[in-house]
mmCIF file of C-alpha atoms in Angstrom:
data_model
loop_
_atom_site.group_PDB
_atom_site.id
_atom_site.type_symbol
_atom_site.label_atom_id
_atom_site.label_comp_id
_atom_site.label_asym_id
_atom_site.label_seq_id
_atom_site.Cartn_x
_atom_site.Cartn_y
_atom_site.Cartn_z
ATOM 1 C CA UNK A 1 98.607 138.510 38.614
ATOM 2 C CA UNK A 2 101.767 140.356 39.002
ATOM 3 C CA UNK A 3 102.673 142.735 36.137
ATOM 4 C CA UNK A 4 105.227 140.789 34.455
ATOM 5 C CA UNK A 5 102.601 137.688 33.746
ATOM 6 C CA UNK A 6 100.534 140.760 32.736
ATOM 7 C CA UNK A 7 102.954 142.416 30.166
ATOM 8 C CA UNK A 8 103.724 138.578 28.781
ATOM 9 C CA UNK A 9 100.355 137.862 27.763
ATOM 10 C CA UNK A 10 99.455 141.723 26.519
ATOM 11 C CA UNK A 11 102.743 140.504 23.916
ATOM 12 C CA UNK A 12 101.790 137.277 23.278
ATOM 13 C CA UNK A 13 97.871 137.621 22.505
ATOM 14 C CA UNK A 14 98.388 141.708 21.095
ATOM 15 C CA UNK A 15 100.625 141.190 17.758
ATOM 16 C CA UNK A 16 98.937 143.406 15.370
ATOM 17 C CA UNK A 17 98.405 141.848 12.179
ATOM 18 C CA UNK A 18 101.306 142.360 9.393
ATOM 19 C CA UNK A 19 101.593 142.594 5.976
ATOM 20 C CA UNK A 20 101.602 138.781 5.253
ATOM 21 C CA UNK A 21 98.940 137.956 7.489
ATOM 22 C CA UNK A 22 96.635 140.699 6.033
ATOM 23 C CA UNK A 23 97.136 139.650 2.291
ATOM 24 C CA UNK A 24 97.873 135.839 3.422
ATOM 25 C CA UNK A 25 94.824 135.135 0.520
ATOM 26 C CA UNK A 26 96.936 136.803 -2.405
ATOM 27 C CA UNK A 27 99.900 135.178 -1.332
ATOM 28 C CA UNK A 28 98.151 131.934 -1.229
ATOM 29 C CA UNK A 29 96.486 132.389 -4.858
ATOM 30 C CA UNK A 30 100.344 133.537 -6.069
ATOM 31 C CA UNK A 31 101.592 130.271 -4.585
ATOM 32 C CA UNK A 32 98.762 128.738 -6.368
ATOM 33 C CA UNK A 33 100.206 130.114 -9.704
ATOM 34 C CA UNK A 34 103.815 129.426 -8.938
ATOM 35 C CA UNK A 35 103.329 126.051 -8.056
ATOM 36 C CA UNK A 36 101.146 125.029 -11.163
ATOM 37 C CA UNK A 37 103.489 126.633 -13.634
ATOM 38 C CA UNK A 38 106.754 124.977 -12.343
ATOM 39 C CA UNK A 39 104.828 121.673 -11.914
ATOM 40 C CA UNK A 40 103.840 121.578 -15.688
ATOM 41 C CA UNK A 41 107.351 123.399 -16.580
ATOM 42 C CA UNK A 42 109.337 120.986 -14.908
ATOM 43 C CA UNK A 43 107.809 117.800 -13.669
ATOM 44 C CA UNK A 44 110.806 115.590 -13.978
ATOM 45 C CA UNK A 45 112.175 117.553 -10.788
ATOM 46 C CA UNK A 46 109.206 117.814 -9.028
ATOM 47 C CA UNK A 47 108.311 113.951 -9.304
ATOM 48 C CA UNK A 48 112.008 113.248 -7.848
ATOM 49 C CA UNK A 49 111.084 115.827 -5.063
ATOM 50 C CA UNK A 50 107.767 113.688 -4.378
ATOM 51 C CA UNK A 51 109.978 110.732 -4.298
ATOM 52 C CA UNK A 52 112.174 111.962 -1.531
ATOM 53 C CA UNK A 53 110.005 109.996 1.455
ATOM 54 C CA UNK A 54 111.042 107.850 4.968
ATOM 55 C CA UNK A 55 108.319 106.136 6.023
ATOM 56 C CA UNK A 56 105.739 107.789 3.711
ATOM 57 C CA UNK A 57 106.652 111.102 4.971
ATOM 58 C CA UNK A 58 108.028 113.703 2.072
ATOM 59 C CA UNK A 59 111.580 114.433 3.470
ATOM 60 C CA UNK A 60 111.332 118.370 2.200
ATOM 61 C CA UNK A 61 107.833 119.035 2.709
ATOM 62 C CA UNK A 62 108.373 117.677 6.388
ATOM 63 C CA UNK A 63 111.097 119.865 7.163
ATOM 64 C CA UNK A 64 109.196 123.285 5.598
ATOM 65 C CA UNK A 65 106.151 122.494 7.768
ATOM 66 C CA UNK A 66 108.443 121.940 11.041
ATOM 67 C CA UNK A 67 109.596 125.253 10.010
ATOM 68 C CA UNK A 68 105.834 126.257 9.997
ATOM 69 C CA UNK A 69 105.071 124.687 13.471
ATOM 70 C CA UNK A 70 108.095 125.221 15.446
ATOM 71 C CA UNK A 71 107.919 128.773 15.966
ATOM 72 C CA UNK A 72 104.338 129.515 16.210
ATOM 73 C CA UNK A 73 104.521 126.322 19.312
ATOM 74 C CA UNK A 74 107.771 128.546 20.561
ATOM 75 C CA UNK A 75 104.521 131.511 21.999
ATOM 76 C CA UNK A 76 102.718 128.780 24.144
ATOM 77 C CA UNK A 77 103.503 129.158 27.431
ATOM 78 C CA UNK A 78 102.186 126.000 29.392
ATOM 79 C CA UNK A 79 102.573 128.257 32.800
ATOM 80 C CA UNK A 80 99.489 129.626 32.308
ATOM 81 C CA UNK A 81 97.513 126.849 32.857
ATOM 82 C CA UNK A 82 96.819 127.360 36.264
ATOM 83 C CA UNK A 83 94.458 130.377 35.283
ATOM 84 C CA UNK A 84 91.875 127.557 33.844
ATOM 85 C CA UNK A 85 89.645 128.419 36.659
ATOM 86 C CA UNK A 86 89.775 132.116 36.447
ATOM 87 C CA UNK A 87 87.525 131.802 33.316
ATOM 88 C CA UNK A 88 85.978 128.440 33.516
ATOM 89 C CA UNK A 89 82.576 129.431 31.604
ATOM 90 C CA UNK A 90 84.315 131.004 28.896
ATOM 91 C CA UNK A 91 86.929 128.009 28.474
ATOM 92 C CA UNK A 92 84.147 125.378 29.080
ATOM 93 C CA UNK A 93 82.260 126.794 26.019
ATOM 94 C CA UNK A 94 85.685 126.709 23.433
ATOM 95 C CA UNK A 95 86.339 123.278 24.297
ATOM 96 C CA UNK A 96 82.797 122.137 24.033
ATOM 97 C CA UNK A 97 83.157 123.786 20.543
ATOM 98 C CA UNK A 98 86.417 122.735 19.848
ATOM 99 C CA UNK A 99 86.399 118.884 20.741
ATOM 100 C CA UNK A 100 82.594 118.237 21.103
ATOM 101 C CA UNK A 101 81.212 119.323 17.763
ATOM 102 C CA UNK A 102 83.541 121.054 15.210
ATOM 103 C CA UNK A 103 85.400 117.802 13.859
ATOM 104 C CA UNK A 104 82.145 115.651 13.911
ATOM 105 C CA UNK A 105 80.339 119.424 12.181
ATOM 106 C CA UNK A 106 83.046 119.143 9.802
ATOM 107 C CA UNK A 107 82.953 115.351 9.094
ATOM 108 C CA UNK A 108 79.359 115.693 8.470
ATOM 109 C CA UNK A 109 79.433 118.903 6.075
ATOM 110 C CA UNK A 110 82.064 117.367 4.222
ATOM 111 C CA UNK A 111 79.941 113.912 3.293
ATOM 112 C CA UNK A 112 76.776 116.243 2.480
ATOM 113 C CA UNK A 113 78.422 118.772 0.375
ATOM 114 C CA UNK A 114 81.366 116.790 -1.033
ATOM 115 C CA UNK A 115 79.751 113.114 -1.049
ATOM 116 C CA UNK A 116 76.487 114.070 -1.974
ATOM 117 C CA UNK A 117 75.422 117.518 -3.151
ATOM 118 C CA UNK A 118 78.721 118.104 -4.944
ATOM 119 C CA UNK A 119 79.314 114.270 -6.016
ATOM 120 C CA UNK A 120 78.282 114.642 -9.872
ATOM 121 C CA UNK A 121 81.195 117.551 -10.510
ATOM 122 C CA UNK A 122 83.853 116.379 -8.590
ATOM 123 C CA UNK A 123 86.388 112.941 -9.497
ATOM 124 C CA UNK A 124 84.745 109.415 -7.587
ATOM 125 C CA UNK A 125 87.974 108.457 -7.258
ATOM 126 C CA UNK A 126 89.029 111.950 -5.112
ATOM 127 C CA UNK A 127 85.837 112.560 -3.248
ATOM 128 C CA UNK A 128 86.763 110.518 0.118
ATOM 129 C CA UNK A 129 90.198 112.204 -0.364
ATOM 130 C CA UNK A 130 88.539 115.298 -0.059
ATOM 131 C CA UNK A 131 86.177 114.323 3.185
ATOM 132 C CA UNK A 132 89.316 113.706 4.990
ATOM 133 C CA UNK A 133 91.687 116.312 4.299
ATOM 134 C CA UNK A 134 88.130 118.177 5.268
ATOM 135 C CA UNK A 135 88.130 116.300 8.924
ATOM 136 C CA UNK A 136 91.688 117.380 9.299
ATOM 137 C CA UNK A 137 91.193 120.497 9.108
ATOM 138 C CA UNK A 138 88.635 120.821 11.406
ATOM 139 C CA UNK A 139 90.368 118.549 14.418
ATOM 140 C CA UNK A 140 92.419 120.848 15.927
ATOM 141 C CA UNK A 141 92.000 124.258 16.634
ATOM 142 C CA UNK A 142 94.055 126.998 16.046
ATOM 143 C CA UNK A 143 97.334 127.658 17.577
ATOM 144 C CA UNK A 144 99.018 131.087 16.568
ATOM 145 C CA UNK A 145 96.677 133.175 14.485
ATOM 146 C CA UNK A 146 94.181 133.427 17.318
ATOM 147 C CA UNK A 147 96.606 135.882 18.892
ATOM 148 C CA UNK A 148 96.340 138.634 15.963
ATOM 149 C CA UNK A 149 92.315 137.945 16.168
ATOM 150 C CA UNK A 150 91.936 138.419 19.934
ATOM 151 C CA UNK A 151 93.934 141.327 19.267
ATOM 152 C CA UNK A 152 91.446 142.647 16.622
ATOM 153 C CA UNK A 153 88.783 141.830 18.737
ATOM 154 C CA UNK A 154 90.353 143.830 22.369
ATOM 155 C CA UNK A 155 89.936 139.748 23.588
ATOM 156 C CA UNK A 156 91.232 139.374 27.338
ATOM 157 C CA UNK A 157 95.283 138.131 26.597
ATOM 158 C CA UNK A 158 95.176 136.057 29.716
ATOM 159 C CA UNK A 159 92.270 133.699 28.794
ATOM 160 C CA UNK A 160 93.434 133.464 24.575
ATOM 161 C CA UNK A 161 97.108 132.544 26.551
ATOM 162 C CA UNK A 162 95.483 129.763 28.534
ATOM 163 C CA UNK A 163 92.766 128.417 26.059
ATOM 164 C CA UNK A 164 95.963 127.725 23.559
ATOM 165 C CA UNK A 165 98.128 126.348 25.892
ATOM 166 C CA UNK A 166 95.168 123.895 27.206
ATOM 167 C CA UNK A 167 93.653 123.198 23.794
ATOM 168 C CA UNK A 168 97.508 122.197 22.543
ATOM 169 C CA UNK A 169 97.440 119.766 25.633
ATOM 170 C CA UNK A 170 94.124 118.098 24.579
ATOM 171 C CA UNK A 171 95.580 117.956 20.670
ATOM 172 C CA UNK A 172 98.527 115.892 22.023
ATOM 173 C CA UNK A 173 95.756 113.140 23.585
ATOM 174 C CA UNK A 174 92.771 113.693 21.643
ATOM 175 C CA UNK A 175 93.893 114.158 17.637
ATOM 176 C CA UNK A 176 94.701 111.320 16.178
ATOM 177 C CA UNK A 177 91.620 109.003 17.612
ATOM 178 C CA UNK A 178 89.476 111.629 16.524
ATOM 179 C CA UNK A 179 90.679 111.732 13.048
ATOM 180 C CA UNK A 180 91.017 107.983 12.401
ATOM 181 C CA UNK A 181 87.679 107.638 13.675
ATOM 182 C CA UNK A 182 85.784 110.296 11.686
ATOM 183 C CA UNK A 183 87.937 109.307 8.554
ATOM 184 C CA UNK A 184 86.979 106.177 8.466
ATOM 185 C CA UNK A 185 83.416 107.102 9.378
ATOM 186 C CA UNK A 186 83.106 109.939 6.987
ATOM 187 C CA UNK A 187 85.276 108.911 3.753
ATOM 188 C CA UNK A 188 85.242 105.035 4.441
ATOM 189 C CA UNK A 189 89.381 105.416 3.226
ATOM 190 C CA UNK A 190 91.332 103.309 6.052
ATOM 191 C CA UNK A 191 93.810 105.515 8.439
ATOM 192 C CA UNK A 192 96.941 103.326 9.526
ATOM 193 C CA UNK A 193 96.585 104.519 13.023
ATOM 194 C CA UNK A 194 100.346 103.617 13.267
ATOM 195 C CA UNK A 195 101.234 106.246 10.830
ATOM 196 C CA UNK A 196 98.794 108.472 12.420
ATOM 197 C CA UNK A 197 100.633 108.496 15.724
ATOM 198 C CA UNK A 198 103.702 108.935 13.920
ATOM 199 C CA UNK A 199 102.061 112.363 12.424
ATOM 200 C CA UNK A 200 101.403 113.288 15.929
ATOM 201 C CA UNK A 201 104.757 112.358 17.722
ATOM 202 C CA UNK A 202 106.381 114.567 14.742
ATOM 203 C CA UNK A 203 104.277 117.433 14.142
ATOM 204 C CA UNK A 204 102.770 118.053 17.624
ATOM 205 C CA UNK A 205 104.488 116.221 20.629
ATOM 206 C CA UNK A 206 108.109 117.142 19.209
ATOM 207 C CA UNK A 207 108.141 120.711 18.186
ATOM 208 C CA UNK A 208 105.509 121.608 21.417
ATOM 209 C CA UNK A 209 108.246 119.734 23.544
ATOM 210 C CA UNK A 210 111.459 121.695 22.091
ATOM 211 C CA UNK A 211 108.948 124.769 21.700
ATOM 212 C CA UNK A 212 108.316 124.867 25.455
ATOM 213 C CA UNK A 213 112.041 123.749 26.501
ATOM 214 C CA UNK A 214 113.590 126.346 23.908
ATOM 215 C CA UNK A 215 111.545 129.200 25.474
ATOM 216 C CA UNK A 216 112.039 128.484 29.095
ATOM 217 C CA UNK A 217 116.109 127.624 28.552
ATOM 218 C CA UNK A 218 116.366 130.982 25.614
ATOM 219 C CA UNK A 219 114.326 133.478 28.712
ATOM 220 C CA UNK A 220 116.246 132.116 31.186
ATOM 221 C CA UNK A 221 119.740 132.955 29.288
ATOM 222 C CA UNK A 222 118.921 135.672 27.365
ATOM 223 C CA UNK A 223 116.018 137.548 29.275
ATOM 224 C CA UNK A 224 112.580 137.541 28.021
ATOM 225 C CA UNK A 225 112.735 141.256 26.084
ATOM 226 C CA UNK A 226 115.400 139.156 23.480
ATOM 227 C CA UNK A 227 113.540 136.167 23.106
ATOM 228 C CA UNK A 228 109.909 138.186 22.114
ATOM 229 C CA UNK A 229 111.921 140.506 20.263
ATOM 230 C CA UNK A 230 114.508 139.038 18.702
ATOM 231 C CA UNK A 231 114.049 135.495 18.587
ATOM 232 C CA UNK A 232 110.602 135.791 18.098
ATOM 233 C CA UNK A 233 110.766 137.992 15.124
ATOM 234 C CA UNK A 234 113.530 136.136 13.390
ATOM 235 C CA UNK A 235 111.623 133.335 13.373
ATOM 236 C CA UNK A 236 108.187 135.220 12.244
ATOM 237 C CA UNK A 237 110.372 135.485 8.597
ATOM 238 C CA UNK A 238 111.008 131.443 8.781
ATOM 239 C CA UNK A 239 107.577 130.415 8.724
ATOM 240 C CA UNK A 240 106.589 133.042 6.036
ATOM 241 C CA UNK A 241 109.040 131.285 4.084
ATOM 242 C CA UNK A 242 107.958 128.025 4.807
ATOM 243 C CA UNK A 243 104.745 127.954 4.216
ATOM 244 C CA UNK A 244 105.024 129.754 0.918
ATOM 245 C CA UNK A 245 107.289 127.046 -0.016
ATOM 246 C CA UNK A 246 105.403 124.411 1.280
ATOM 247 C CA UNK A 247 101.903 125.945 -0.963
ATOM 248 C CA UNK A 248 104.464 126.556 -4.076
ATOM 249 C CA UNK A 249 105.469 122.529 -3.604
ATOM 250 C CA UNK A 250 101.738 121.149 -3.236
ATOM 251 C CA UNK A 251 100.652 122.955 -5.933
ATOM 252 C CA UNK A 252 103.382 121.726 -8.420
ATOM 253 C CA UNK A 253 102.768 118.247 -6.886
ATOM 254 C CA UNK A 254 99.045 118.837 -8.035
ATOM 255 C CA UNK A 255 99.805 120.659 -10.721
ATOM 256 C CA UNK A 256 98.202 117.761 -13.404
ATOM 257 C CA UNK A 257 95.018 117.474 -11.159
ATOM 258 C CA UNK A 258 94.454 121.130 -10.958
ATOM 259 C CA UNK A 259 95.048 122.419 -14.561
ATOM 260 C CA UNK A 260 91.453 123.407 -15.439
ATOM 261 C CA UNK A 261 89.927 122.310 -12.263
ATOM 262 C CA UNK A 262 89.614 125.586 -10.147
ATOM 263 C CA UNK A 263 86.058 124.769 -9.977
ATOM 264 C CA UNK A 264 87.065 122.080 -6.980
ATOM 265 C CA UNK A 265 88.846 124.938 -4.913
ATOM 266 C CA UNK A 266 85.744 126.967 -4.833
ATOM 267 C CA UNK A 267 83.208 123.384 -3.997
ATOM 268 C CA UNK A 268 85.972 122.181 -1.312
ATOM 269 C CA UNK A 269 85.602 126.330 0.277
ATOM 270 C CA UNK A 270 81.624 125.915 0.249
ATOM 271 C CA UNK A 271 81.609 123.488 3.356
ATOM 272 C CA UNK A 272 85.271 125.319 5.132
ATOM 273 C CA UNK A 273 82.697 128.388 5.171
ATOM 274 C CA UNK A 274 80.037 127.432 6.832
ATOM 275 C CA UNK A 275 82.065 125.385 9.303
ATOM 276 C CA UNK A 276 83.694 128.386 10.219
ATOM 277 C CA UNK A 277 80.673 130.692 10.155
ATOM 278 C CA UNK A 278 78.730 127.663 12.224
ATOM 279 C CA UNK A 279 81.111 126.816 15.046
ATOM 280 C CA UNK A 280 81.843 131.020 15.479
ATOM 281 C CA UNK A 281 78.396 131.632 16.020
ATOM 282 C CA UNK A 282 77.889 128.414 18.397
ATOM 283 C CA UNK A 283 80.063 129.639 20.584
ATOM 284 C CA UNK A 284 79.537 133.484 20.484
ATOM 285 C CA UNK A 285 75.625 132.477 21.230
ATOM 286 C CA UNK A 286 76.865 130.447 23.915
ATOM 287 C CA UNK A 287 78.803 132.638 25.490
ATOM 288 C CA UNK A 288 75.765 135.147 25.196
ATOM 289 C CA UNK A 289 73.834 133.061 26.743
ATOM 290 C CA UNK A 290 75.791 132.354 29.626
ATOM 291 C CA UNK A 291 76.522 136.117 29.778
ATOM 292 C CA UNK A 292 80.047 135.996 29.494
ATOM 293 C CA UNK A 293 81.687 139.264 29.071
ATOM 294 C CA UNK A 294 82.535 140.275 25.440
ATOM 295 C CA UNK A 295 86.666 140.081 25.787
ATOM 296 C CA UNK A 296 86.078 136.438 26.817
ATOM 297 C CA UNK A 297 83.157 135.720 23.950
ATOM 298 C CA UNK A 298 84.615 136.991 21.101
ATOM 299 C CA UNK A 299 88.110 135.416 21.214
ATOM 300 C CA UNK A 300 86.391 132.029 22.501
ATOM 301 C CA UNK A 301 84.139 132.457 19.330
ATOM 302 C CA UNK A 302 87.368 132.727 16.988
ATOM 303 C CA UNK A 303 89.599 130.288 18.649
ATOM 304 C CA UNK A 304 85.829 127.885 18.731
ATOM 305 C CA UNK A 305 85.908 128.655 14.473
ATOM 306 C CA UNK A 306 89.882 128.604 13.308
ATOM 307 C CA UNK A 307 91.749 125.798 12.163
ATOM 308 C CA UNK A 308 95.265 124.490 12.821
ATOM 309 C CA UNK A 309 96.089 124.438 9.174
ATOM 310 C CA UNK A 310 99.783 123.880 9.516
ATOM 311 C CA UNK A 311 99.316 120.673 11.310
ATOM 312 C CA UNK A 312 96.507 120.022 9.139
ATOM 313 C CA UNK A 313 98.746 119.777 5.752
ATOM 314 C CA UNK A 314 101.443 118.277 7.205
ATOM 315 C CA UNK A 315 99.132 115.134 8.344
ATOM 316 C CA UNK A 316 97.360 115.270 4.995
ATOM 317 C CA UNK A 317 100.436 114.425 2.912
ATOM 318 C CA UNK A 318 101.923 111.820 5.640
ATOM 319 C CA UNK A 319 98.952 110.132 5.587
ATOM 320 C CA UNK A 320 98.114 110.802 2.053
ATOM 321 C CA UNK A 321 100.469 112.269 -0.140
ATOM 322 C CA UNK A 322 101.324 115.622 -1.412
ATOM 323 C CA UNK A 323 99.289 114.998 -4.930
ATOM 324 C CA UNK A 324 96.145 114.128 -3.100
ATOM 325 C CA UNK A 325 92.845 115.613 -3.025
ATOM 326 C CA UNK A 326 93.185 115.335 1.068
ATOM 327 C CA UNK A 327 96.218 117.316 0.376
ATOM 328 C CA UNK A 328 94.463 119.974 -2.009
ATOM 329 C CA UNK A 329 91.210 120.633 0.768
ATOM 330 C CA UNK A 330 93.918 121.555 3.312
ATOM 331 C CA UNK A 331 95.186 124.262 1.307
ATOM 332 C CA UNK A 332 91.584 125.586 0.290
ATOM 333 C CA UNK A 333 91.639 125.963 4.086
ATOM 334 C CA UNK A 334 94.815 128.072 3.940
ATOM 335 C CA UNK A 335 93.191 130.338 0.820
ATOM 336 C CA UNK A 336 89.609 130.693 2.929
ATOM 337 C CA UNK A 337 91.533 131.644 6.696
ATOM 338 C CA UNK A 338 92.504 134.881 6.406
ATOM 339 C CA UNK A 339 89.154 136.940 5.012
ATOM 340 C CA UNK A 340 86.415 134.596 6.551
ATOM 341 C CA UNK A 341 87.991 135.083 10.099
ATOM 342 C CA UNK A 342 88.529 138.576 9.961
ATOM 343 C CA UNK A 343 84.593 138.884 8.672
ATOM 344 C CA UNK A 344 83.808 137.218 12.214
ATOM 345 C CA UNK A 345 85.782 139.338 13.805
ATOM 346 C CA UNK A 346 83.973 142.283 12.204
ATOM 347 C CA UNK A 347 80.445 140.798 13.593
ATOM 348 C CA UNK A 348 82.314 140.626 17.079
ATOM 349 C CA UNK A 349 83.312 144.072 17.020
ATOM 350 C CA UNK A 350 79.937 144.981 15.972
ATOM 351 C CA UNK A 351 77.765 143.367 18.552
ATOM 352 C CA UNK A 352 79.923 144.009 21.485
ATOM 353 C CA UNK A 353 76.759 145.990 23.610
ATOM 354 C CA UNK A 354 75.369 142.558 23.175
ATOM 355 C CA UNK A 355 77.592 141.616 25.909
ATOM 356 C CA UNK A 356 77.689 142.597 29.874
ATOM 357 C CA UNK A 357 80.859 144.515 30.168
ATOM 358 C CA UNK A 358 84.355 143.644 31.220
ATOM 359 C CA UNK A 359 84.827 142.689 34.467
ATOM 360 C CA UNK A 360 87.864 144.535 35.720
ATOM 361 C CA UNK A 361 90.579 142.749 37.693
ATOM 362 C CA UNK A 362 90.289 142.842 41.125
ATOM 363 C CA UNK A 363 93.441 143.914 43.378
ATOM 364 C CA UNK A 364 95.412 141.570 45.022
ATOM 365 C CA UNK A 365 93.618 141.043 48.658
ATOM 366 C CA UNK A 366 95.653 142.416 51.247
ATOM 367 C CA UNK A 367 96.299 141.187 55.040
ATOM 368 C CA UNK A 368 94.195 142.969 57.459
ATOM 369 C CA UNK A 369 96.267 145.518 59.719
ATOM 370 C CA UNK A 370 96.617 144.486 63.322
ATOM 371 C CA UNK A 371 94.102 146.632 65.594
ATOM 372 C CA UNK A 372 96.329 148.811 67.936
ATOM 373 C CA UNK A 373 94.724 147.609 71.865
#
C-alpha cells in the first residue's frame, strides 16, 4: 500500500473522540427536555411543523437528517474496496453479523421483550410501533462512529475503511427488503414498500452518491489536506447541529405521549442492550475462534454491534411519523449508543492477549536483480 492510502485511512478510521461524542448521552437527555417543554409550551407551532410533509416525508425533519447523513457518507471512500481480500476472515465474520443475524436478533428481541414480556406496561395500540422502529435500528450497521471506536480500540484503519465502504454497498441492495420483511413479520403493521424505496433512494443512494462525487471532485480541486481538514471539520459542526435539532423536534412532536411515560425509554433500552452486547460478542468470539488478530476482531466486533441511527430515524418518521412510538425507539437508540459501545470497547481493550498478535505488513515484493554472467 503506498503511504498516501496509508496516511488516508490512519485519518479516516483515527478521529479521537470529541466533546460531543463523549457526552452524546447528556446531550441526548437535554434534547429530551428541550423538546418536551416546547412541545407542551407551544404545540400550535409544533403541530404546523408536523404538518409540513411531501409525500409523507416531514419537509424539516428531512432536511436536518440529510444534514446528519451527508457528511458522515462524505468519509467513505469506495476505493478501498479492492482490499476485501486482504482481510477476508475478518470481513466474512462482520457481514455474517451484520446481514445474517443482527436484524432478524433484533426483530426477535423486540417481539419477546416489547410484545410479550413488556406487553402489560406499555400502550396496545404503540407496541408494533415500537417492534419496528426496533428492526430499524438494527438493519444497517454503522457508518461514521465506528471510526472513533476502532480508534479506541488501536483497530487496523485499512480493514474499518473497507468494511464501511462494503457494508454501505450492501445497505443500498439489501435494506429495505430486509426491513419490510421483518416488519411485517415482527409487528404485523404493513410497510408500503413503495415508500420504503423512497426512504432508501433519499437517505442512502442520494447523499452516498453526492458523498462519494463531492469527495473525489473537492480532493481533486482542493488537495486532500483541505478537504479532511477543512471541509471535513466544517461539516463535523453541521451534523452536531442537526441532530440536536432533529432530537429537540421528535421530542416536542412526542411531547403528549411522553409526559409521564419515561418508564417506556428505559423498557424500549432493555432489548437495544442486549442486541448490542449479543451481536459484539458473536463476532468478537468468532473472530477468536478463527484466530483473527485483535486489530481486525475488535473493530469487526463494534462495527458487528453499532447501529446506523441516523438512517434509522429518518426511515422511522417517513414511514411512520415523527409522533410515533417507531419514531420514539429510534431515539432510545441514540440515548443507549454512546456508553454501551464504549463499555465494549473497554472489554476489547481488556482481552486483547486473547488474540494472536498483529500481523505486520509485509514490504512491497521487489524484482529479483539480474545475475551478472
Amino acid at each position: 500500500m503506498s503511504t498516501r492510502c496509508e496516511v488516508t485511512a490512519k485519518r479516516a478510521a483515527g478521529d479521537p473522540m470529541g466533546l460531543f461524542e463523549r457526552y452524546l448521552t447528556l446531550w441526548v437527555f437535554l434534547c429530551i427536555v428541550a423538546g418536551i417543554g416546547l412541545g407542551r409550551l407551544f404545540p400550535p407551532a409544533f403541530e404546523a411543523i408536523g404538518g409540513l410533509e411531501i409525500a409523507r416525508i416531514n419537509l424539516p425533519v428531512a432536511a436536518l437528517i440529510w444534514l446528519m447523513i451527508f457528511p458522515m457518507l462524505l468519509k467513505v471512500d469506495f476505493a478501498v474496496l479492492h482490499r476485501v481480500t486482504a482481510h477476508w476472515k475478518g470481513i466474512g465474520v462482520t457481514l455474517f453479523v451484520n446481514w445474517g443475524v443482527k436484524p432478524f436478533s433484533m426483530a426477535l428481541l423486540g417481539w419477546l421483550f416489547i410484545g410479550w414480556l413488556f406487553r402489560p406496561w406499555l400502550p396496545a395500540e404503540q407496541i408494533n410501533s415500537y417492534i419496528a422502529g426496533l428492526i430499524l435500528l438494527a438493519a444497517a450497521p454503522c457508518t461514521a462512529m465506528v471510526f472513533v471506536w476502532s480508534h479506541l480500540t488501536r483497530g487496523e484503519p485499512n480493514f474499518t475503511l473497507t468494511q464501511v465502504a462494503l457494508n454501505d454497498v450492501i445497505m443500498v441492495i439489501a435494506f429495505a427488503p430486509i426491513v419490510g420483511f421483518l416488519v411485517a413479520g415482527a409487528s404485523g403493521l404493513e410497510v408500503p414498500f413503495q415508500v420504503l424505496l423512497w426512504s432508501v433512494v433519499a437517505f442512502i443512494v442520494i447523499p452516498l452518491a453526492l458523498g462519494s462525487l463531492s469527495r473525489a471532485v473537492l480532493m481533486r480541486a482542493k488537495g486532500r489536506a483541505w478537504f479532511e481538514q477543512a471541509y471535513l471539520p466544517f461539516f463535523h459542526l453541521v451534523t452536531t447541529a442537526a441532530l440536536l435539532a432533529t432530537l429537540v423536534l421528535i421530542f416536542a412532536f412526542q411531547a403528549d405521549n411522553l409526559t409521564g411515560r419515561f418508564v417506556h425509554v428505559l423498557l424500549i433500552a432493555v432489548p437495544i442492550l442486549i442486541q448490542v452486547y449479543l451481536n459484539a460478542g458473536l463476532a468478537y468470539g468468532l473472530m477468536r475462534w478463527f484466530r483473527i488478530p485483535h486489530d481486525l476482531a475488535a473493530p469487526g466486533a463494534l462495527i458487528g454491534a453499532s447501529n446506523f441511527f441516523e438512517l434509522a430515524v429518518a426511515v422511522a418518521i417517513t414511514l411512520f411519523g415523527a409522533g410515533s412510538g417507531a419514531a420514539l425507539a429510534t431515539v432510545v437508540g441514540v440515548l443507549v449508543e454512546v456508553p454501551v459501545m464504549l463499555s465494549v470497547c473497554a472489554a476489547c481493550n481488556r482481552t486483547r492477549h486473547w488474540f494472536p498478535p498483529a500481523i505486520p505488513a509485509r514490504a512491497p515484493a521487489q524484482s529479483p536483480r539480474p545475475v551478472a554472467r
